[in-house]
């Protein structure tokens, strides 16, 4: 019988000290003792990537991309060796592999590479010999044999791509929170941990600002049907399992995205503004097309780039926050949301819906109160279940 | 016309900070601007190997050999990237390569591997594209693709082996001293830098305690006829060039080896003592065979190991120092050496000669005075040239 295979990913905080690496080893050993084959993906120890970047920036504010990848990839090489040593010391045979050794082949895009394919032969051989395999996250190798790194969220991507290539039964992302919450608990103290989330809802949550998982990681897992589990390194519980296509929650959660801006132009300039965004690689979150003006909603930190090439056309830029209710009922709750927020004198500037989400553009100072109002109505008190839903007429 | 090719090696102190790496880059650029192809071998930044070892030893006093190599090899990966970045920033195209990328293939002996062969194709391609190539010292890869390290003096070995494989015109070992001296200048203040040293003399100096170059490095260079140059990173001069078979100095230098011990046994036990040393991998520097007892001269730190398995046979252990005069005239100077030392009431315990050296065993407290006496007579005042040599009758 084929053993089940689990991929576990531990981030920088989880491997941040020898003591924490011991805790990580206990999670790994538990999975192994449960009868699984185990592949572990690790990030660099927290602080290490910044230390190495600091050295590079003493040399050059924009260091050579190829050499920066050589430098930064040393970070995971240290943590993977320490994790393997710890497991060996605890009586479990472990072997560490760099991205190159694990045959994680990427494109040539240094500092932001994309995984093209993984040749799993080495890992499978080691698993068949009953080793636990520790793989460096965040890194790969291009077809010339040069070291590459994957850019932001890279270790999650490494883990889920490995899980897909190995046809793993589950990909477990260990982090410093114990699962996916209905909303950011720092904003909404009554936010609840979700035991199970369907892929479409998780994708929409990640897309609209939930920080627990990077969007490409969720998308890859969904596309390859790899069940994803988010759980805490420092806590013992089952976390949140992300799988399947159909949600069980009428409203799954509320995603918050701060530090956004509406960039306003004359109506006639809208198409050239959106073209500029595309050329600069700036993501457009919403397009507003009013009678006398138009605008796009983008991340605030993209505004400077846009102003540099488009300043003569930009009328003004306004900071906003986005609040997105996610779930199959969400599009039907827009009118009720506006009503509830109006009671608190919170102005909803624009609304944009998909078939499973409703995104409200509001003023930054209103975001905490608005999130609590909607969470309380649609999640804590399950208002959606007890009231007939109202079809939203706003688009 | 084939360009000349220089291999330069910089140790941990030389790459110990961003500022020092800048100085290193200037040496590299000078060689490049002189019209050479340049391959550079770097160690880990000073302190880094100890930092990594410290992390490993928090986990396990004897960490897994394979994983220790993975861990330590990250050290050179950092320094090679920083050196390459610095050169790029200064307008010179540089590419760094790990031991694996440079195809430095070793045996399977983790932590103390031996280089089996180097496939120079990648390096040669990069050189032909006019890049400066920076290679991680101290590391290689075994035939399974596992990272290995070479053990003590490994970066020097990497450099000289690369120089041999690439048929380099010169292998330059940059260090914190500016060349090979006639004696350790901290012991003999009048010691002189040697501009040229022949391979046989340098090998004997290294074998008998001169620390400037590791013995296997000298032996490899000699065997492959790679001219070796020792020079300082922090000083501008031509250092010492080691080449050729024939010495130009009647006495080339005086090597000092401290912390040695005579392990004394009954005459009958001598052969089993030497066999024990062989089994334990303990090098025997001299064998003494007197009428009523016998002994071997070994490094003092090997005594504990020997006592563990042979304590019942060992009569006593005595700390000594060795002073070796190296050069073609050296064996003929034994009697004169004893005469000069006797004048200073320094007792020469044992004498051992080769065709180009004379090793005197003396008490540790006499080593400084004895070295100065012999250096003054045979090197500073060139006594050997002005006096007829006396054939030594001691063996």
JSON list of N, CA and C in Angstrom, two decimals, chain B residues 260-292:
[
{"chain": "B", "resi": 260, "resn": "UNK", "atom": "N", "xyz": [54.91, 19.43, 20.83]},
{"chain": "B", "resi": 260, "resn": "UNK", "atom": "CA", "xyz": [55.17, 18.04, 20.49]},
{"chain": "B", "resi": 260, "resn": "UNK", "atom": "C", "xyz": [55.47, 17.28, 21.78]},
{"chain": "B", "resi": 261, "resn": "UNK", "atom": "N", "xyz": [55.42, 15.99, 21.71]},
{"chain": "B", "resi": 261, "resn": "UNK", "atom": "CA", "xyz": [55.70, 15.18, 22.90]},
{"chain": "B", "resi": 261, "resn": "UNK", "atom": "C", "xyz": [56.47, 13.92, 22.51]},
{"chain": "B", "resi": 262, "resn": "UNK", "atom": "N", "xyz": [57.40, 13.52, 23.39]},
{"chain": "B", "resi": 262, "resn": "UNK", "atom": "CA", "xyz": [58.03, 12.20, 23.25]},
{"chain": "B", "resi": 262, "resn": "UNK", "atom": "C", "xyz": [57.24, 11.24, 24.13]},
{"chain": "B", "resi": 263, "resn": "UNK", "atom": "N", "xyz": [56.71, 10.21, 23.52]},
{"chain": "B", "resi": 263, "resn": "UNK", "atom": "CA", "xyz": [56.00, 9.18, 24.28]},
{"chain": "B", "resi": 263, "resn": "UNK", "atom": "C", "xyz": [56.97, 8.01, 24.45]},
{"chain": "B", "resi": 264, "resn": "UNK", "atom": "N", "xyz": [57.34, 7.74, 25.70]},
{"chain": "B", "resi": 264, "resn": "UNK", "atom": "CA", "xyz": [58.39, 6.75, 25.97]},
{"chain": "B", "resi": 264, "resn": "UNK", "atom": "C", "xyz": [57.81, 5.41, 26.42]},
{"chain": "B", "resi": 265, "resn": "UNK", "atom": "N", "xyz": [58.35, 4.33, 25.88]},
{"chain": "B", "resi": 265, "resn": "UNK", "atom": "CA", "xyz": [57.93, 2.97, 26.27]},
{"chain": "B", "resi": 265, "resn": "UNK", "atom": "C", "xyz": [59.18, 2.09, 26.46]},
{"chain": "B", "resi": 266, "resn": "UNK", "atom": "N", "xyz": [58.97, 0.89, 26.97]},
{"chain": "B", "resi": 266, "resn": "UNK", "atom": "CA", "xyz": [60.06, -0.08, 27.03]},
{"chain": "B", "resi": 266, "resn": "UNK", "atom": "C", "xyz": [60.45, -0.45, 25.60]},
{"chain": "B", "resi": 267, "resn": "UNK", "atom": "N", "xyz": [61.71, -0.73, 25.44]},
{"chain": "B", "resi": 267, "resn": "UNK", "atom": "CA", "xyz": [62.24, -1.09, 24.13]},
{"chain": "B", "resi": 267, "resn": "UNK", "atom": "C", "xyz": [61.36, -2.09, 23.37]},
{"chain": "B", "resi": 268, "resn": "UNK", "atom": "N", "xyz": [60.89, -3.11, 24.10]},
{"chain": "B", "resi": 268, "resn": "UNK", "atom": "CA", "xyz": [60.11, -4.19, 23.47]},
{"chain": "B", "resi": 268, "resn": "UNK", "atom": "C", "xyz": [58.77, -3.72, 22.92]},
{"chain": "B", "resi": 269, "resn": "UNK", "atom": "N", "xyz": [58.26, -2.61, 23.45]},
{"chain": "B", "resi": 269, "resn": "UNK", "atom": "CA", "xyz": [56.93, -2.16, 23.04]},
{"chain": "B", "resi": 269, "resn": "UNK", "atom": "C", "xyz": [56.96, -1.18, 21.87]},
{"chain": "B", "resi": 270, "resn": "UNK", "atom": "N", "xyz": [58.15, -0.85, 21.39]},
{"chain": "B", "resi": 270, "resn": "UNK", "atom": "CA", "xyz": [58.24, 0.17, 20.35]},
{"chain": "B", "resi": 270, "resn": "UNK", "atom": "C", "xyz": [57.42, -0.17, 19.10]},
{"chain": "B", "resi": 271, "resn": "UNK", "atom": "N", "xyz": [57.54, -1.43, 18.66]},
{"chain": "B", "resi": 271, "resn": "UNK", "atom": "CA", "xyz": [56.85, -1.75, 17.41]},
{"chain": "B", "resi": 271, "resn": "UNK", "atom": "C", "xyz": [55.33, -1.72, 17.59]},
{"chain": "B", "resi": 272, "resn": "UNK", "atom": "N", "xyz": [54.84, -2.17, 18.76]},
{"chain": "B", "resi": 272, "resn": "UNK", "atom": "CA", "xyz": [53.39, -2.10, 18.94]},
{"chain": "B", "resi": 272, "resn": "UNK", "atom": "C", "xyz": [52.93, -0.64, 19.15]},
{"chain": "B", "resi": 273, "resn": "UNK", "atom": "N", "xyz": [53.82, 0.21, 19.71]},
{"chain": "B", "resi": 273, "resn": "UNK", "atom": "CA", "xyz": [53.49, 1.63, 19.83]},
{"chain": "B", "resi": 273, "resn": "UNK", "atom": "C", "xyz": [53.35, 2.28, 18.45]},
{"chain": "B", "resi": 274, "resn": "UNK", "atom": "N", "xyz": [54.30, 2.01, 17.58]},
{"chain": "B", "resi": 274, "resn": "UNK", "atom": "CA", "xyz": [54.22, 2.61, 16.24]},
{"chain": "B", "resi": 274, "resn": "UNK", "atom": "C", "xyz": [53.01, 2.07, 15.48]},
{"chain": "B", "resi": 275, "resn": "UNK", "atom": "N", "xyz": [52.67, 0.79, 15.71]},
{"chain": "B", "resi": 275, "resn": "UNK", "atom": "CA", "xyz": [51.50, 0.22, 15.06]},
{"chain": "B", "resi": 275, "resn": "UNK", "atom": "C", "xyz": [50.23, 0.91, 15.56]},
{"chain": "B", "resi": 276, "resn": "UNK", "atom": "N", "xyz": [50.16, 1.14, 16.88]},
{"chain": "B", "resi": 276, "resn": "UNK", "atom": "CA", "xyz": [49.02, 1.86, 17.46]},
{"chain": "B", "resi": 276, "resn": "UNK", "atom": "C", "xyz": [48.86, 3.24, 16.82]},
{"chain": "B", "resi": 277, "resn": "UNK", "atom": "N", "xyz": [49.99, 3.94, 16.69]},
{"chain": "B", "resi": 277, "resn": "UNK", "atom": "CA", "xyz": [49.94, 5.28, 16.09]},
{"chain": "B", "resi": 277, "resn": "UNK", "atom": "C", "xyz": [49.35, 5.20, 14.68]},
{"chain": "B", "resi": 278, "resn": "UNK", "atom": "N", "xyz": [49.80, 4.22, 13.94]},
{"chain": "B", "resi": 278, "resn": "UNK", "atom": "CA", "xyz": [49.32, 4.04, 12.57]},
{"chain": "B", "resi": 278, "resn": "UNK", "atom": "C", "xyz": [47.81, 3.79, 12.56]},
{"chain": "B", "resi": 279, "resn": "UNK", "atom": "N", "xyz": [47.36, 2.89, 13.46]},
{"chain": "B", "resi": 279, "resn": "UNK", "atom": "CA", "xyz": [45.93, 2.57, 13.51]},
{"chain": "B", "resi": 279, "resn": "UNK", "atom": "C", "xyz": [45.08, 3.77, 13.90]},
{"chain": "B", "resi": 280, "resn": "UNK", "atom": "N", "xyz": [45.64, 4.62, 14.77]},
{"chain": "B", "resi": 280, "resn": "UNK", "atom": "CA", "xyz": [44.88, 5.79, 15.23]},
{"chain": "B", "resi": 280, "resn": "UNK", "atom": "C", "xyz": [45.07, 7.00, 14.31]},
{"chain": "B", "resi": 281, "resn": "UNK", "atom": "N", "xyz": [45.87, 6.83, 13.25]},
{"chain": "B", "resi": 281, "resn": "UNK", "atom": "CA", "xyz": [46.09, 7.95, 12.31]},
{"chain": "B", "resi": 281, "resn": "UNK", "atom": "C", "xyz": [46.95, 9.03, 12.92]},
{"chain": "B", "resi": 282, "resn": "UNK", "atom": "N", "xyz": [47.83, 8.64, 13.86]},
{"chain": "B", "resi": 282, "resn": "UNK", "atom": "CA", "xyz": [48.70, 9.63, 14.51]},
{"chain": "B", "resi": 282, "resn": "UNK", "atom": "C", "xyz": [50.05, 9.66, 13.77]},
{"chain": "B", "resi": 283, "resn": "UNK", "atom": "N", "xyz": [50.43, 10.84, 13.34]},
{"chain": "B", "resi": 283, "resn": "UNK", "atom": "CA", "xyz": [51.68, 10.97, 12.59]},
{"chain": "B", "resi": 283, "resn": "UNK", "atom": "C", "xyz": [52.88, 10.88, 13.53]},
{"chain": "B", "resi": 284, "resn": "UNK", "atom": "N", "xyz": [53.85, 10.08, 13.16]},
{"chain": "B", "resi": 284, "resn": "UNK", "atom": "CA", "xyz": [55.08, 9.97, 13.94]},
{"chain": "B", "resi": 284, "resn": "UNK", "atom": "C", "xyz": [56.13, 10.89, 13.32]},
{"chain": "B", "resi": 285, "resn": "UNK", "atom": "N", "xyz": [56.64, 11.82, 14.10]},
{"chain": "B", "resi": 285, "resn": "UNK", "atom": "CA", "xyz": [57.61, 12.78, 13.59]},
{"chain": "B", "resi": 285, "resn": "UNK", "atom": "C", "xyz": [59.04, 12.26, 13.73]},
{"chain": "B", "resi": 286, "resn": "UNK", "atom": "N", "xyz": [59.25, 11.41, 14.69]},
{"chain": "B", "resi": 286, "resn": "UNK", "atom": "CA", "xyz": [60.60, 10.87, 14.91]},
{"chain": "B", "resi": 286, "resn": "UNK", "atom": "C", "xyz": [60.48, 9.63, 15.77]},
{"chain": "B", "resi": 287, "resn": "UNK", "atom": "N", "xyz": [61.38, 8.70, 15.55]},
{"chain": "B", "resi": 287, "resn": "UNK", "atom": "CA", "xyz": [61.44, 7.50, 16.39]},
{"chain": "B", "resi": 287, "resn": "UNK", "atom": "C", "xyz": [62.78, 7.50, 17.10]},
{"chain": "B", "resi": 288, "resn": "UNK", "atom": "N", "xyz": [62.75, 7.28, 18.40]},
{"chain": "B", "resi": 288, "resn": "UNK", "atom": "CA", "xyz": [63.98, 7.26, 19.18]},
{"chain": "B", "resi": 288, "resn": "UNK", "atom": "C", "xyz": [64.17, 5.85, 19.72]},
{"chain": "B", "resi": 289, "resn": "UNK", "atom": "N", "xyz": [65.36, 5.32, 19.49]},
{"chain": "B", "resi": 289, "resn": "UNK", "atom": "CA", "xyz": [65.60, 3.92, 19.88]},
{"chain": "B", "resi": 289, "resn": "UNK", "atom": "C", "xyz": [66.90, 3.88, 20.68]},
{"chain": "B", "resi": 290, "resn": "UNK", "atom": "N", "xyz": [66.78, 4.03, 22.00]},
{"chain": "B", "resi": 290, "resn": "UNK", "atom": "CA", "xyz": [67.95, 4.03, 22.87]},
{"chain": "B", "resi": 290, "resn": "UNK", "atom": "C", "xyz": [68.18, 2.61, 23.40]},
{"chain": "B", "resi": 291, "resn": "UNK", "atom": "N", "xyz": [69.24, 2.44, 24.17]},
{"chain": "B", "resi": 291, "resn": "UNK", "atom": "CA", "xyz": [69.57, 1.11, 24.68]},
{"chain": "B", "resi": 291, "resn": "UNK", "atom": "C", "xyz": [68.49, 0.58, 25.63]},
{"chain": "B", "resi": 292, "resn": "UNK", "atom": "N", "xyz": [68.05, 1.41, 26.56]},
{"chain": "B", "resi": 292, "resn": "UNK", "atom": "CA", "xyz": [67.15, 0.91, 27.61]},
{"chain": "B", "resi": 292, "resn": "UNK", "atom": "C", "xyz": [65.69, 1.36, 27.46]}
]
